[in-house]
PDB file of C-alpha atoms in Angstrom:
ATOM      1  CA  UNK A   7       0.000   0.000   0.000  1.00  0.00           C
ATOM      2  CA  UNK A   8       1.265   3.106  -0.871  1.00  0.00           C
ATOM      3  CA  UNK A   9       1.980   5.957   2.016  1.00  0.00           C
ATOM      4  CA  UNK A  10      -0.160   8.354   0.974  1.00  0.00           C
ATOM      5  CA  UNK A  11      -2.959   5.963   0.360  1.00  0.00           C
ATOM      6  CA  UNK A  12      -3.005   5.146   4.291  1.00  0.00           C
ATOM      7  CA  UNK A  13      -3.838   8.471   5.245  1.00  0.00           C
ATOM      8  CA  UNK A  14      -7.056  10.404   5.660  1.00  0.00           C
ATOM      9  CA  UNK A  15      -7.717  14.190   5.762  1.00  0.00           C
ATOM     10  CA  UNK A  16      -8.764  15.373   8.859  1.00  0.00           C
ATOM     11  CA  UNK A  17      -9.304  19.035   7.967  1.00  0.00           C
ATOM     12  CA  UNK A  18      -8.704  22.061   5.428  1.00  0.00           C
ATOM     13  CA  UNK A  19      -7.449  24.700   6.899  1.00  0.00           C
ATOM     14  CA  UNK A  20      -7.040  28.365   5.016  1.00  0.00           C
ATOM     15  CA  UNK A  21      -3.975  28.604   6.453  1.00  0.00           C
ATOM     16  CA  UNK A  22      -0.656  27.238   6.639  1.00  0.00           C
ATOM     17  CA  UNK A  23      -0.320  28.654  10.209  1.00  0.00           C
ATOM     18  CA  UNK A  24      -3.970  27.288  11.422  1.00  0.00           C
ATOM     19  CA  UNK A  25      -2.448  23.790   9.719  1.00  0.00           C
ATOM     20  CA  UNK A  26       0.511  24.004  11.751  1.00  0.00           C
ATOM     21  CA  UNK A  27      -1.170  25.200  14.885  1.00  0.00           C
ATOM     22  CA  UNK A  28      -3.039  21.965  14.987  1.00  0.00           C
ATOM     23  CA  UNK A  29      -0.545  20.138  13.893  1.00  0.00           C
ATOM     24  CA  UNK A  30       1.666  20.833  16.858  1.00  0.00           C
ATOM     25  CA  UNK A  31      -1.110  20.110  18.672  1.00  0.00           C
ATOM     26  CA  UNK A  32      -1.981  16.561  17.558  1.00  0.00           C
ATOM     27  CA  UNK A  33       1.998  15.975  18.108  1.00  0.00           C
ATOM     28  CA  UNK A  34       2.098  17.347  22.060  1.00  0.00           C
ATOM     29  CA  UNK A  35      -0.716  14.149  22.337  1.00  0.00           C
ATOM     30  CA  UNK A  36       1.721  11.702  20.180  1.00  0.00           C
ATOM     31  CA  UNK A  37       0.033  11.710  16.666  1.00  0.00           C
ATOM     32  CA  UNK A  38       1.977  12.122  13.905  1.00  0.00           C
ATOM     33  CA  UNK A  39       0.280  14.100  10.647  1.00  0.00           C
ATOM     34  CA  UNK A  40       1.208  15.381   7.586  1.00  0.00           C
ATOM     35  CA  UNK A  41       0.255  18.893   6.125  1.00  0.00           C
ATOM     36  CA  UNK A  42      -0.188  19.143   1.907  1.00  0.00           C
ATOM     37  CA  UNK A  43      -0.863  22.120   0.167  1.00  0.00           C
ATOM     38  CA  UNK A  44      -0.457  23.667  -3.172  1.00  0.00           C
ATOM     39  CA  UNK A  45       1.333  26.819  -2.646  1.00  0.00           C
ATOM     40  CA  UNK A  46       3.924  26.411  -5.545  1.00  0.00           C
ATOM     41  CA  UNK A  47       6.481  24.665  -2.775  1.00  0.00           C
ATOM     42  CA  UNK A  48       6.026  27.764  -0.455  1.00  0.00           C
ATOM     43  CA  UNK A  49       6.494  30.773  -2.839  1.00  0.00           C
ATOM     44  CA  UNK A  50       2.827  31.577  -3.134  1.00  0.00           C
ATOM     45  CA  UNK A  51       1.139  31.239   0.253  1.00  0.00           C
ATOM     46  CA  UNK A  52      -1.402  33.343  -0.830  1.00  0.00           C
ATOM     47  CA  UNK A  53      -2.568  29.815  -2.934  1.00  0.00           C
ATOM     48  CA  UNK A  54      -3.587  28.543   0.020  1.00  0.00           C
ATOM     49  CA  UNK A  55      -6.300  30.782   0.424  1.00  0.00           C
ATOM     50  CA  UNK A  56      -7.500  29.524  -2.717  1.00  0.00           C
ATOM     51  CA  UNK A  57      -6.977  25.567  -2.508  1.00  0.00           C
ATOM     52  CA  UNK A  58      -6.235  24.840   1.078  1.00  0.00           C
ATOM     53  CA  UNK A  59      -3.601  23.475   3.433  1.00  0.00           C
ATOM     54  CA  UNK A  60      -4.860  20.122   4.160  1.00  0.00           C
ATOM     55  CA  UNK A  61      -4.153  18.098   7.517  1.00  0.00           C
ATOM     56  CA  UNK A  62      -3.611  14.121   6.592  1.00  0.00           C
ATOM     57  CA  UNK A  63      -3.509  11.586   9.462  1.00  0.00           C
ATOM     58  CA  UNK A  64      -2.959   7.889   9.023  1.00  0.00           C
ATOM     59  CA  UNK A  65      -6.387   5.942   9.240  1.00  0.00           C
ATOM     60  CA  UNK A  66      -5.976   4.423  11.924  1.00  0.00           C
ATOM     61  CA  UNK A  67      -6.103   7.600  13.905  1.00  0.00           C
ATOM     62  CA  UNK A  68      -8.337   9.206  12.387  1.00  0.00           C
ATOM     63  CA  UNK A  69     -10.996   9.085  15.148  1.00  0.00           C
ATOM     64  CA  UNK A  70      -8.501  10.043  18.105  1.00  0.00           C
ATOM     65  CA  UNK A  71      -7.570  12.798  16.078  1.00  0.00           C
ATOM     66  CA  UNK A  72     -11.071  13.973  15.346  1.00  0.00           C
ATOM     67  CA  UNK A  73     -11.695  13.855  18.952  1.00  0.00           C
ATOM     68  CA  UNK A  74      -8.618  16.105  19.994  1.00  0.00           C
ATOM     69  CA  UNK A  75      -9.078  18.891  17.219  1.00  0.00           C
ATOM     70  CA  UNK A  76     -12.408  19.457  18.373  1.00  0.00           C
ATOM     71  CA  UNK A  77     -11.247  20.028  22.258  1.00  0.00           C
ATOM     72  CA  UNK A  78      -8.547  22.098  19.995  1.00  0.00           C
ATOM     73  CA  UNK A  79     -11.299  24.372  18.471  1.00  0.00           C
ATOM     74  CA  UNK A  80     -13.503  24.120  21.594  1.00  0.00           C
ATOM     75  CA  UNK A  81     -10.705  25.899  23.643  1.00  0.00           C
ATOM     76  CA  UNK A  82     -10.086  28.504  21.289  1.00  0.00           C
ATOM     77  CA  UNK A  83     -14.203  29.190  20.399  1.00  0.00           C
ATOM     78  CA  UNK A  84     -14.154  29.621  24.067  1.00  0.00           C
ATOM     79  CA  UNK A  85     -10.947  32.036  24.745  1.00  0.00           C
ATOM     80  CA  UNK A  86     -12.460  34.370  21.886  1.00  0.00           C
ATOM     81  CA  UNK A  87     -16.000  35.130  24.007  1.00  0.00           C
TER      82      UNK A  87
END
């Protein structure tokens, strides 16, 4: 099976920096993830805006993953009111 093929997008971010945010994140509770985008290999972040900065996770932890990213957004909802 090929790499790329075992994992599963989690979220699309609009962002590299809200992509990297969570990523950190994900790794301070031991998941590992991947971010892809299509920003010309970093010389046009403003592509992002445009196509996305996707967060890939392998399958099989998909559904921890889910779970932490929303106490992720939870926290920060709550910090803004």
């Amino acid at each position: 099976m090929d790499f790329v093929e075992n994992l599963k997008k989690i979220k699309t971010y609009s962002s590299r920096i809200e992509a990297e945010i969570a990523k950190s994140f994900l790794e301070s509770h031991g998941i590992k993830s991947y971010i892809f985008s299509d920003d010309a290999g970093s010389m046009v972040p403003s592509q992002d805006f445009v196509t996305g900065v996707r967060l890939m996770v392998v399958k099989k932890d998909f559904g921890k993953t889910k779970e932490i990213l929303d106490a992720l957004e939870f926290i920060t909802e709550e910090e803004t009111e």
